[in-house]
Every structure is written in C-alpha cells, then in structure tokens.
Short mmCIF file of C-alpha atoms and ligand atoms in Angstrom, two decimals:
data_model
loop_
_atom_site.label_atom_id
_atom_site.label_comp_id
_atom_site.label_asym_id
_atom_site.label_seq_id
_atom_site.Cartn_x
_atom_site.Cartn_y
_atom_site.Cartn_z
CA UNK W 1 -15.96 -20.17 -0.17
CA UNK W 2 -14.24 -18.51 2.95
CA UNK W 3 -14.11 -18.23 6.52
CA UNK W 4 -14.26 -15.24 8.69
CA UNK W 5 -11.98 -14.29 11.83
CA UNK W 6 -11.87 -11.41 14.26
CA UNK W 7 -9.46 -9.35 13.72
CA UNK W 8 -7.61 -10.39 17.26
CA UNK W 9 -7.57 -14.12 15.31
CA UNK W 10 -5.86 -12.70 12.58
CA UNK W 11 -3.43 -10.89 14.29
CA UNK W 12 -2.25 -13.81 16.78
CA UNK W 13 -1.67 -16.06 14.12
CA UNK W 14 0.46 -13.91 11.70
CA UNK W 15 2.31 -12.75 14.79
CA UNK W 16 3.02 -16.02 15.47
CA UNK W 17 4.41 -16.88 11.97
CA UNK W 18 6.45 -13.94 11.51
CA UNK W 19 7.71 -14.26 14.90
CA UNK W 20 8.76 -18.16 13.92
CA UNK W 21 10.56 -16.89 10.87
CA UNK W 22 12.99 -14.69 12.86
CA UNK W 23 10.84 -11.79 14.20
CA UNK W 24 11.27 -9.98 18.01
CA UNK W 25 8.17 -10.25 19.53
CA UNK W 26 7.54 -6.33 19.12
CA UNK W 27 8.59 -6.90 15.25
CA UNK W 28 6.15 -9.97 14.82
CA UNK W 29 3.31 -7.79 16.49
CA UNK W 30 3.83 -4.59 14.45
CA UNK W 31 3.94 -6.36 10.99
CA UNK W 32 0.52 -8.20 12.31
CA UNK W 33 -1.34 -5.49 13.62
CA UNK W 34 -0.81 -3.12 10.03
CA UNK W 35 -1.66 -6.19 7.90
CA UNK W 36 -4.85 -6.86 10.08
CA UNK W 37 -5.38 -3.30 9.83
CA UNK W 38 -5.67 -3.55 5.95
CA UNK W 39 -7.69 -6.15 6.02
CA UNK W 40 -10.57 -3.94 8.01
CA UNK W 41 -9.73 -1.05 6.04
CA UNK W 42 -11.09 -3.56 3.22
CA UNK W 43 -7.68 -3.52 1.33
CA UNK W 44 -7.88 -7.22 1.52
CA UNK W 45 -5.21 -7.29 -1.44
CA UNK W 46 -2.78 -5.53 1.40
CA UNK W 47 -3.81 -7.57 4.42
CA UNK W 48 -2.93 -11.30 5.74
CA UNK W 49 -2.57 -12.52 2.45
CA UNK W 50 0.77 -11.30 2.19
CA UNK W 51 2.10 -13.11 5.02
CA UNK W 52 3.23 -16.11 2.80
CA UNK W 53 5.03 -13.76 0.37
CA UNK W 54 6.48 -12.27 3.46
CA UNK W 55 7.82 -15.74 4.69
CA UNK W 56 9.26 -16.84 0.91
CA UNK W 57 11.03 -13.68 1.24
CA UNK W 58 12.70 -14.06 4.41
CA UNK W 59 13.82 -17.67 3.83
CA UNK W 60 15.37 -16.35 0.32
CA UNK W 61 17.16 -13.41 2.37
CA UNK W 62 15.03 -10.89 0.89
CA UNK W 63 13.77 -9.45 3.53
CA UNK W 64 15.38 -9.06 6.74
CA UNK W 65 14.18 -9.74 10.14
CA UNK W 66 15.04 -7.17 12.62
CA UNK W 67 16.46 -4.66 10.44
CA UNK W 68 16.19 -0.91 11.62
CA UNK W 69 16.72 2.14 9.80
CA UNK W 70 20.31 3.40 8.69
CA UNK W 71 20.45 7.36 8.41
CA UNK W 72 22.27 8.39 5.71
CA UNK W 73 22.11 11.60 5.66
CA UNK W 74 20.73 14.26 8.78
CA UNK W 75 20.11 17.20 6.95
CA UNK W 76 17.98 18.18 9.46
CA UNK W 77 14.67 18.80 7.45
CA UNK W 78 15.71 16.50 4.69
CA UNK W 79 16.32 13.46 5.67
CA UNK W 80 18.22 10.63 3.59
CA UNK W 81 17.13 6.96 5.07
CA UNK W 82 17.88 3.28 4.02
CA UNK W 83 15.48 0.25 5.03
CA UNK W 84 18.31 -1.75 5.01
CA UNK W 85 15.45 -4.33 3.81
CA UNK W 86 13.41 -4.62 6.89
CA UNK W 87 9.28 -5.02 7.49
CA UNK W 88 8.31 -2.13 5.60
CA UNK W 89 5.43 -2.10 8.51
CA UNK W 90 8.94 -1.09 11.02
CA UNK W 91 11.04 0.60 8.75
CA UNK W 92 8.38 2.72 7.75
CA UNK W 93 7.12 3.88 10.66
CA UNK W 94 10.86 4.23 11.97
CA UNK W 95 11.22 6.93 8.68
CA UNK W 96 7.91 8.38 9.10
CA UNK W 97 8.70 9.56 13.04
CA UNK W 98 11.92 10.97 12.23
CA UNK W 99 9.92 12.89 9.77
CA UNK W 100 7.17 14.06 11.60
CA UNK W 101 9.77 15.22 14.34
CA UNK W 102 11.28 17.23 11.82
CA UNK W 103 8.44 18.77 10.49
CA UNK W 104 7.26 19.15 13.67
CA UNK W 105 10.60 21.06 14.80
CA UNK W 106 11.08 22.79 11.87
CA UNK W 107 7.75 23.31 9.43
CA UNK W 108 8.56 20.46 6.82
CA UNK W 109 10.56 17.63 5.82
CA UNK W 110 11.79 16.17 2.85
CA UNK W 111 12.28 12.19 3.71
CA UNK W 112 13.85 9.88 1.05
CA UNK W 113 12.96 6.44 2.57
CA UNK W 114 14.91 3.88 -0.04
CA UNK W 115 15.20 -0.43 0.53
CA UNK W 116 12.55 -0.82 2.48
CA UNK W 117 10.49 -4.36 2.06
CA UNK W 118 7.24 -3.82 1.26
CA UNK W 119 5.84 -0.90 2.88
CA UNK W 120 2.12 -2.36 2.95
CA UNK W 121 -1.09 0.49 2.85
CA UNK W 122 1.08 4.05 2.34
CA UNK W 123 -1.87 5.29 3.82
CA UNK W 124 -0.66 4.51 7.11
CA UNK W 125 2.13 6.81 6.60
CA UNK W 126 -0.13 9.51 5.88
CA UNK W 127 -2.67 8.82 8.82
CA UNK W 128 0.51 8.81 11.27
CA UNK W 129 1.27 12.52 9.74
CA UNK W 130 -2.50 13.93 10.07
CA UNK W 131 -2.68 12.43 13.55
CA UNK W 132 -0.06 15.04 14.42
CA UNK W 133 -1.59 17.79 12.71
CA UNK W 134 0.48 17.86 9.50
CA UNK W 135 0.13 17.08 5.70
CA UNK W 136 1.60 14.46 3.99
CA UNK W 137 2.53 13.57 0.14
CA UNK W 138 4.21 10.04 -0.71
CA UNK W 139 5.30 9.23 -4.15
CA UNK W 140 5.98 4.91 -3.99
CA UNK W 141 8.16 2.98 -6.13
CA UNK W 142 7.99 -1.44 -6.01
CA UNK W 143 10.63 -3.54 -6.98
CA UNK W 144 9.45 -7.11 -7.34
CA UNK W 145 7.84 -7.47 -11.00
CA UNK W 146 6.71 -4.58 -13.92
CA UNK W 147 3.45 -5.72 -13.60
CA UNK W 148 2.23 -2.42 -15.06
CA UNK W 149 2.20 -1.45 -18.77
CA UNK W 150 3.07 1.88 -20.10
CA UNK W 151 0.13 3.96 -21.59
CA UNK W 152 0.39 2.57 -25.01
CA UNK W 153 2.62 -0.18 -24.21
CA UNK W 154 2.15 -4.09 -24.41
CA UNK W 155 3.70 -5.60 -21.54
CA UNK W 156 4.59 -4.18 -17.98
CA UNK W 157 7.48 -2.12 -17.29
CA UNK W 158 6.73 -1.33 -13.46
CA UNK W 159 5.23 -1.61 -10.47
CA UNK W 160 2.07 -0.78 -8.76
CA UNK W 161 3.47 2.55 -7.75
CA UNK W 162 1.12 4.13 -5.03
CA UNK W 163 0.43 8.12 -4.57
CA UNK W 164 -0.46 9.15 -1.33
CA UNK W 165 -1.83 12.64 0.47
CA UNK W 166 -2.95 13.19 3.65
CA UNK W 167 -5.14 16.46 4.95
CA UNK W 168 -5.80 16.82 8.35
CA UNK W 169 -9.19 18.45 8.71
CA UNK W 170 -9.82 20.33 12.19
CA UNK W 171 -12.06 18.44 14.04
CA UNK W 172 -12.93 15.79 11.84
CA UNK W 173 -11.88 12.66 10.31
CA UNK W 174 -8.84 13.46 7.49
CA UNK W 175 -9.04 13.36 4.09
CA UNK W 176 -6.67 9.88 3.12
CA UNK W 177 -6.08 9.76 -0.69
CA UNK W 178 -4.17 6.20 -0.73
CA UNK W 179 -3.99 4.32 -4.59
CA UNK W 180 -2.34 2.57 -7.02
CA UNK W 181 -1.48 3.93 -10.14
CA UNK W 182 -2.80 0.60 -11.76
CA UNK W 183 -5.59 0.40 -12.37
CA UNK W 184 -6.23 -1.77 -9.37
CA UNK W 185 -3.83 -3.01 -6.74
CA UNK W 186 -2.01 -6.22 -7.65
CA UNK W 187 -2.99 -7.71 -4.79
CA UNK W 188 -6.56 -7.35 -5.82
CA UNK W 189 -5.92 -9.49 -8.94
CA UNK W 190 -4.66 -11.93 -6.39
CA UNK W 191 -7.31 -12.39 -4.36
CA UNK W 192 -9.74 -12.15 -7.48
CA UNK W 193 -7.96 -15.41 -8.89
CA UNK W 194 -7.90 -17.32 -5.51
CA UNK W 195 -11.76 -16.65 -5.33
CA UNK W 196 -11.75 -17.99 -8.98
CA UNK W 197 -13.48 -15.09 -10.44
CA UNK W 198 -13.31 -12.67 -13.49
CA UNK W 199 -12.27 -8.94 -12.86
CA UNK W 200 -14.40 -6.48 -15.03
CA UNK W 201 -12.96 -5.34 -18.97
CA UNK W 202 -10.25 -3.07 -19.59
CA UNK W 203 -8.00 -3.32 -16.20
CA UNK W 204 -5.87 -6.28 -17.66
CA UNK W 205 -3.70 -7.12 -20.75
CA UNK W 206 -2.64 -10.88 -21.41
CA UNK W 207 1.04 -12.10 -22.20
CA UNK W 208 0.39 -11.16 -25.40
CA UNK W 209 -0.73 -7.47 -25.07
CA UNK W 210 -4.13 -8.31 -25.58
CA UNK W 211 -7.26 -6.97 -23.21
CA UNK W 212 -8.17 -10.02 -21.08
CA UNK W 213 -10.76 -10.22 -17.97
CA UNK W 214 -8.51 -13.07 -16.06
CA UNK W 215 -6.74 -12.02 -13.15
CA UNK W 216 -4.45 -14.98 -13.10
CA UNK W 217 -2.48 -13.49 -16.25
CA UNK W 218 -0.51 -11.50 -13.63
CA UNK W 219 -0.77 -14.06 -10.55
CA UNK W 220 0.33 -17.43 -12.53
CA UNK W 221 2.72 -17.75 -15.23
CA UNK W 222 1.03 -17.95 -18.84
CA UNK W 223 2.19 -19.71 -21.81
CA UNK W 224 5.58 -19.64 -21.94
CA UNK W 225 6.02 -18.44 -18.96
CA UNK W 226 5.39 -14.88 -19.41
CA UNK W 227 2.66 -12.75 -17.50
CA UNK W 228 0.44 -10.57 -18.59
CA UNK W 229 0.06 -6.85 -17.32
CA UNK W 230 -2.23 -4.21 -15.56
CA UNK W 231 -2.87 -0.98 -16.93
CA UNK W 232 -2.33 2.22 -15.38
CA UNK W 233 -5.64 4.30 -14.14
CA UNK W 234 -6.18 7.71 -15.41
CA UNK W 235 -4.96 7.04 -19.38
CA UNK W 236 -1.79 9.11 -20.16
CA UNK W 237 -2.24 11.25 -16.65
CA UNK W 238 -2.23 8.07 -14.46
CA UNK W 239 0.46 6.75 -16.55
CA UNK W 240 2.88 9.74 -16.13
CA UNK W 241 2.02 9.59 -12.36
CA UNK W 242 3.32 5.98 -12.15
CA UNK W 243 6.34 7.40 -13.68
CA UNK W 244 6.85 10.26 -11.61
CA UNK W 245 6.64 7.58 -8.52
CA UNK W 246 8.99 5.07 -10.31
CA UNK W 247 11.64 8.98 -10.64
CA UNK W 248 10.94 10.20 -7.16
CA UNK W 249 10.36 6.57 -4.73
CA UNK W 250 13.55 4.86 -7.24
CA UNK W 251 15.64 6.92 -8.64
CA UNK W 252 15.82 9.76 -5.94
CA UNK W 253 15.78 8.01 -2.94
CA UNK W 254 18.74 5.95 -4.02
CA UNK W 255 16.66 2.51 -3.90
CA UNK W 256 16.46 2.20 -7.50
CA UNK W 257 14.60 2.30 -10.26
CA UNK W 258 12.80 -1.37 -12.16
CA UNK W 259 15.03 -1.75 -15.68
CA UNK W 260 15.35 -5.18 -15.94
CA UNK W 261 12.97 -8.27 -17.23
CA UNK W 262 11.33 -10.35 -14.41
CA UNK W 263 12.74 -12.76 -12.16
CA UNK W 264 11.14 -14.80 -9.68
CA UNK W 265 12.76 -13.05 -6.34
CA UNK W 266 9.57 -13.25 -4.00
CA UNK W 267 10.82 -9.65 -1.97
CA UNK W 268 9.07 -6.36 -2.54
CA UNK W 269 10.91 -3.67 -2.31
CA UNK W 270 9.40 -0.44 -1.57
CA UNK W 271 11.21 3.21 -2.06
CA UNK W 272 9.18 6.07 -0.33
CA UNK W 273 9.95 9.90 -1.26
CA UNK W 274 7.67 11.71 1.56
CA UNK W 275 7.05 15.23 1.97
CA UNK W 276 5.63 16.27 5.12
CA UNK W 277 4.53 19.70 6.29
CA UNK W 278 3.78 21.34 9.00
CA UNK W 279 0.90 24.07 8.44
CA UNK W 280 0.86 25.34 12.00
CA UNK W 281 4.61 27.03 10.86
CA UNK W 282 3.22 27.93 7.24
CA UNK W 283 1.61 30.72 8.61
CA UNK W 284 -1.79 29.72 7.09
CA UNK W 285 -3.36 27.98 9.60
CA UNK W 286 -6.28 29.72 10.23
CA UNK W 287 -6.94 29.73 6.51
CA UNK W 288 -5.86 26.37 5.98
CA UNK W 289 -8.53 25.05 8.95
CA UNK W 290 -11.39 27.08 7.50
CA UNK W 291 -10.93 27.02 3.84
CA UNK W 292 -10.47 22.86 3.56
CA UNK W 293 -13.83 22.48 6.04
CA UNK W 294 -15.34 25.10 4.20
CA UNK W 295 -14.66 23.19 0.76
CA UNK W 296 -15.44 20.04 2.07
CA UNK W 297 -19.20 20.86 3.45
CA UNK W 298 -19.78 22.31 0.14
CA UNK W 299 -18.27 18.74 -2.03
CA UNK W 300 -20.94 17.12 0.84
CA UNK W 301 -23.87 19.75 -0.80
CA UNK W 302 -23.65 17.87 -4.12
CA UNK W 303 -26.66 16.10 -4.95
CA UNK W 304 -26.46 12.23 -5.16
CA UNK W 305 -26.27 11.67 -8.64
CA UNK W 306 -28.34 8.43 -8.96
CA UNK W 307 -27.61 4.78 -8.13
CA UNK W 308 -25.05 6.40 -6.02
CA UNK W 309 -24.44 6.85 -2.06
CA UNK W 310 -24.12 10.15 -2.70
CA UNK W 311 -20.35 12.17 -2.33
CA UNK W 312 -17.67 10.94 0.03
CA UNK W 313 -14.41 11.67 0.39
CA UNK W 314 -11.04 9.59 0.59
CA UNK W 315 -10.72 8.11 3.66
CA UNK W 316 -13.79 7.71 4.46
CA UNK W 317 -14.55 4.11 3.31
CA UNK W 318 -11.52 2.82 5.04
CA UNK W 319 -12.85 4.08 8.12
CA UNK W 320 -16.62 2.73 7.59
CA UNK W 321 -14.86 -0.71 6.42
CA UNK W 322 -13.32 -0.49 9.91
CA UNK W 323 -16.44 0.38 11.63
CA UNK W 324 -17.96 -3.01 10.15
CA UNK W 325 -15.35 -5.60 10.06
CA UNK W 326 -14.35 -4.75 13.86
CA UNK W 327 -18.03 -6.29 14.71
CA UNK W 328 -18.73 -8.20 11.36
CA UNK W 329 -15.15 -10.25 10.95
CA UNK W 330 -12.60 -10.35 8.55
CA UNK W 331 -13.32 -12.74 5.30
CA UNK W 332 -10.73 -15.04 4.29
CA UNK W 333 -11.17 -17.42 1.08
CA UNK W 334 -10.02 -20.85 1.79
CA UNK W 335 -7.11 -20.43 -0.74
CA UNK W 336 -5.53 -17.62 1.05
CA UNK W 337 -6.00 -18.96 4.45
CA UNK W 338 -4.74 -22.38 3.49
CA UNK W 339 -1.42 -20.61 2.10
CA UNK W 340 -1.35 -18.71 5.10
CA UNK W 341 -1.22 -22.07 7.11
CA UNK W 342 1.23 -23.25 4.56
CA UNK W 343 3.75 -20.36 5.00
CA UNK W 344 3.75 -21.12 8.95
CA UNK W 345 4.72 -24.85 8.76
CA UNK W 346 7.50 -23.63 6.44
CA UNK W 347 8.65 -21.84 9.16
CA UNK W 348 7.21 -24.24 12.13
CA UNK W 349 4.39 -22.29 13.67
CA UNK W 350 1.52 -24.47 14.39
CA UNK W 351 -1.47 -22.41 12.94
CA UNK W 352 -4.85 -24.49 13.78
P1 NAD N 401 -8.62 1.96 -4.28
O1 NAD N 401 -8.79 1.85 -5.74
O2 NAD N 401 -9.55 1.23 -3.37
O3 NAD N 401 -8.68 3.52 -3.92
C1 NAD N 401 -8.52 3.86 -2.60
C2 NAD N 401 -8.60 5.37 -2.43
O4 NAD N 401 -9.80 5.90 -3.02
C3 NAD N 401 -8.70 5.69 -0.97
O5 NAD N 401 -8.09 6.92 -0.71
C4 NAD N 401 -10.21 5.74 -0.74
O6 NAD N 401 -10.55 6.45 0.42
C5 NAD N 401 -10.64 6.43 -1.99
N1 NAD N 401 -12.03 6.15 -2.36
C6 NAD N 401 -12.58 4.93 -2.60
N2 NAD N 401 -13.88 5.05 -2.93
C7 NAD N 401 -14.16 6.38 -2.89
C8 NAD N 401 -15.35 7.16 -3.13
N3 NAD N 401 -16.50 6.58 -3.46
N4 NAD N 401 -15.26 8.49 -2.99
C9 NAD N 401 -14.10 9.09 -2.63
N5 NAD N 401 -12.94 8.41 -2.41
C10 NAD N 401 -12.99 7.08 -2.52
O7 NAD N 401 -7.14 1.59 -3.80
P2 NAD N 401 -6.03 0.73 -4.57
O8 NAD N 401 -5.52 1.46 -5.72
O9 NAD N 401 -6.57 -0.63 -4.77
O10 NAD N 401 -4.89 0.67 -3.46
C11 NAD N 401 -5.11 -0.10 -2.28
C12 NAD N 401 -3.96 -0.01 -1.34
O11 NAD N 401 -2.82 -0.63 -1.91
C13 NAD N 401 -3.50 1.39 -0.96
O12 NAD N 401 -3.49 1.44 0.45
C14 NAD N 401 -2.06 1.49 -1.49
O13 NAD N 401 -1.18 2.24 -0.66
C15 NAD N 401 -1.67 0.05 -1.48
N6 NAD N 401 -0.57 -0.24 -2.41
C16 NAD N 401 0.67 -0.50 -1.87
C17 NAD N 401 1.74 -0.84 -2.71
C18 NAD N 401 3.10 -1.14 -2.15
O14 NAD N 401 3.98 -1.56 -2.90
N7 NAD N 401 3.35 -0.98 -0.87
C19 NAD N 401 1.53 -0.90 -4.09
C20 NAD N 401 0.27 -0.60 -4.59
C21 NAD N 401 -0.78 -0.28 -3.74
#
C-alpha cells in the first residue's frame, strides 16, 4: 500500500520539516529539492525517506543545521575541506563548486571533502561537474553502521561506500556511473522491509553469518540485538573497491575511517575524496569528444540480448525515471510517509 505525490508535494513538506528543525529557508529548500530529486531519479532508498533519520540526527546534535564549509587547506588545485557536519545536500555542493572552480582555473582538482552528514545520491556531485564540461571520480566513505561484510567475512565491517564517475559526452546526455559497493543500497533494504517484502538470494547475511532473503536483518535489531549484513557486489573486486573508498573518503580526507562495533548514533557521516578534471586543459579534447561518442554509438550497436531492453548506459535510467515520475508522481508506502509525518511533529511542523 502507498500513496503518490508530485514532486512539488514532496518538496514543500520536507522543506517545511527541516526548516522546523533549525534550517534557513535556503537550507530547508536545498536539502528538499536533492531528496525529491532522488526520489524521481528512482533512488527511492536516497529520497524523502531519509528525512526522519535526518531529524533524529539533528535533535541528537549529529548533524548540524546551518553549518558551511571550513577550508582547511587552499592548495589551490588540491583542496582540503571539512563539513563541519552540515546537510551533506549544502556542504556538498559548497565542496563541489570550489572544485569545479579549480579545475576550471587550473585543469584539475584534488578535493578531500571530510565530516560531511550524509551526502545523499554522489551522483549529484558528478552531474554538477559534467554540467561544466569536466570529469569527475568520487571515492565515498559512511560512518553510521558496518552494515557491509568483508568478502569472506561474517558480519559487517563498513559502510555502503559509493563509487562515482562522471563523463561528459558532447552534445548528449553524460554518462553517470553512481553505486554502492553493496550489493544494494541500504536504503533499499529499508524500503524493501517497510513494504513488507523479501529481497532476492544472495544480497544479505543474517546476525549469524548466514545467507538470508529478509531485509529487516539490517533495518531492525535481530536476536540479541545484533544485525545482520549486506554483501559487497562484484565478489573480491567489489569488495576491495569498498575498501579503497573506506582508505581514500576516511582515512585520507581526515574524516575517518569505521573501526569500532555499532552504536545506535542516528547521523551519517559521509567523507568524499573527489577528483575532478578539466579535459578542455588536458590537451585531448578533440580526442576525448570523438573517441567517448564514437565508443558509445558502437556499445548502442550491440544486439539486445533477449528478455532485455537492449544496451544502456549509466545515467540513463535516472534520467528516464525523471522523465516519468515528473508526470506519473512519486510513490510513497504508508510506512515511510507515516514516519515522515512522525519526524515533523517531533519537530512541530504540521504535515497534513
Ligand atoms: P544501482 O544499483 O541502482 O546502480 C545505479 C547505477 O547503475 C547508475 O549509474 C545507473 O545509471 C546504472 N545502471 C542501472 N541500470 C543500468 C543498466 N541497465 N545499464 C547501464 N547502467 C545501469 O544503485 P545503488 O547501488 O542502489 O545506489 C543508489 C544510490 O545510493 C547512488 O546514488 C549512490 O550514490 C547512493 N548511495 C549513497 C550513500 C551515502 O552514504 N551517501 C551510500 C550508498 C549509496
């Protein structure tokens, strides 16, 4: 069971509730208009539904309303920055245009974003970069629960840890490579439990290492109360790529790497190391336009294998998501909406 809202809906009401728990008006509208903007990318698991998280957060001290960006070190293209704990959704974008001014001025940019709360859909980061023209590589760390288990391990050690790229394409759409290194998003197993359903086999281990098809082992306590785990995508090659997010996001940006058994701290801390370059100062431009079009209309040759829609590439079914929940709605189920509601009386915001 669910409802459905337009996305305009959506966005007054979580503007409203961040904005009652401590948010400028400009604050409260940027956090709403990314989240709504994950929910009609269809990354549900990164949309409204974190508001209430968001709101625990703040009222533990968490996460910090208002919070800018503290520079800590201007080394012109590389670029040392602390989230001092603020909406990823501002901090992030506060990073990301120091970055792309640097790269912009210069041909690249190294950008060490550390403490930021949670930064949301990194591929928002990327699409701000290819909107200028320039490529874009983000390794993520998470700090809030090891929720992921180590190729051959039997309980989680770490986060969700998302890899990121982003390829402009001359005129047309870029290519957005935005995932997890889980095998799904968290937030996926989240919304799978509040719709009551099983997720398919070997994504999930229970509290006990064992496989399980229950998403609630990692949104509920279990037995005990220990969780169960996700495991990483890719085998030992997804697994090492968690890792070298967990090395590069943590330990090198200075935010810090997960060593520690859970707790129940509701914030999600996010540490972003970014690379950004500019190809217009490369020197390959010319090569760089016509060689990625010319690989891309030959990937778009390949024959449909079958039961298939045939070849796309990343990015791509953000955008069409986008393209149908702008007219169709966003889909809400009633458990999600109804903590939504929840998390703006704790706060006093009247949402109807
Ligand atoms: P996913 O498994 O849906 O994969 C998404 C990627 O695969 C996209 O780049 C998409 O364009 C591409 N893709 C999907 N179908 C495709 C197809 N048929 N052909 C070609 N490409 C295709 O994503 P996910 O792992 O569930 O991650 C969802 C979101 O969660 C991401 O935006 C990620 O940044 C975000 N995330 C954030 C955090 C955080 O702490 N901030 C943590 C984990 C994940």
């Amino acid at each position: 069971m669910g409802q459905k809202f337009s996305a305009a809906q959506l966005r007054a009401t979580v503007s409203s509730i961040v904005k009652a728990a401590g948010s400028s008006d400009e604050e409260a509208r940027t956090v709403a208009d990314n989240l709504v903007l994950a929910n009609l990318s269809g990354h549900d698991s990164h949309g409204v539904g974190m508001v209430p998280r968001y709101i625990d957060a703040v009222l533990e001290g968490g996460l910090k309303p208002n919070a800018s960006i503290a520079v800590k070190l201007d080394g012109g293209s590389l670029l040392a920055i602390d989230g001092q704990r603020g909406y990823g959704q501002v901090v992030g974008e506060q990073a990301m245009q120091m970055g792309i001014g640097r790269a912009q001025e210069s041909g690249s940019c190294v950008l060490a974003l550390a403490n930021a709360h949670h930064l949301g859909r990194i591929g928002h980061f990327a699409e701000m970069a290819v909107a200028k023209g320039l490529v874009s590589i983000h390794f993520v760390n998470v700090q809030s629960r090891p929720v992921v288990a180590p190729w051959s391990g039997g309980d989680g050690r770490f986060g969700t840890n998302p890899f990121t790229v982003g390829v402009p394409l001359a005129g047309q759409e870029p290519f957005i490579l935005d995932f997890a290194t889980s095998r799904v998003a968290q937030g996926k197993m989240r919304v799978a439990h509040n719709k009551g359903v099983q997720v398919e086999p070997g994504i999930l281990i229970d509290e006990q290492g064992r496989p399980t098809t229950d998403p609630g082992v990692v949104v509920v306590p279990q037995p005990g109360g220990f969780f169960g785990a996700l495991l990483p995508f890719g085998e030992h090659k997804g697994y090492g790529m968690a890792v070298a997010c967990e090395l590069l996001g943590g330990a090198l940006t200075g935010g810090g790497t997960w060593h520690r058994p859970a707790d129940a701290k509701r914030a999600v801390i996010n540490g972003m190391f970014t690379i950004i370059v500019n190809p217009a100062k490369l020197g390959t431009q010319a090569s760089f336009e016509s060689e990625a079009l010319a690989f891309v209309e030959w990937l778009r040759q390949s024959p449909p294998a079958p039961d298939t829609d045939g070849v796309r590439l990343a990015g791509e079914p953000e955008r069409q998501a986008r393209r149908e929940r702008e007219v169709g709605g966003i889909e809400l189920d009633d458990q999600t909406w109804s903590e939504i509601v929840a998390a703006g009386t704790k706060v006093g915001a009247q949402v109807a």
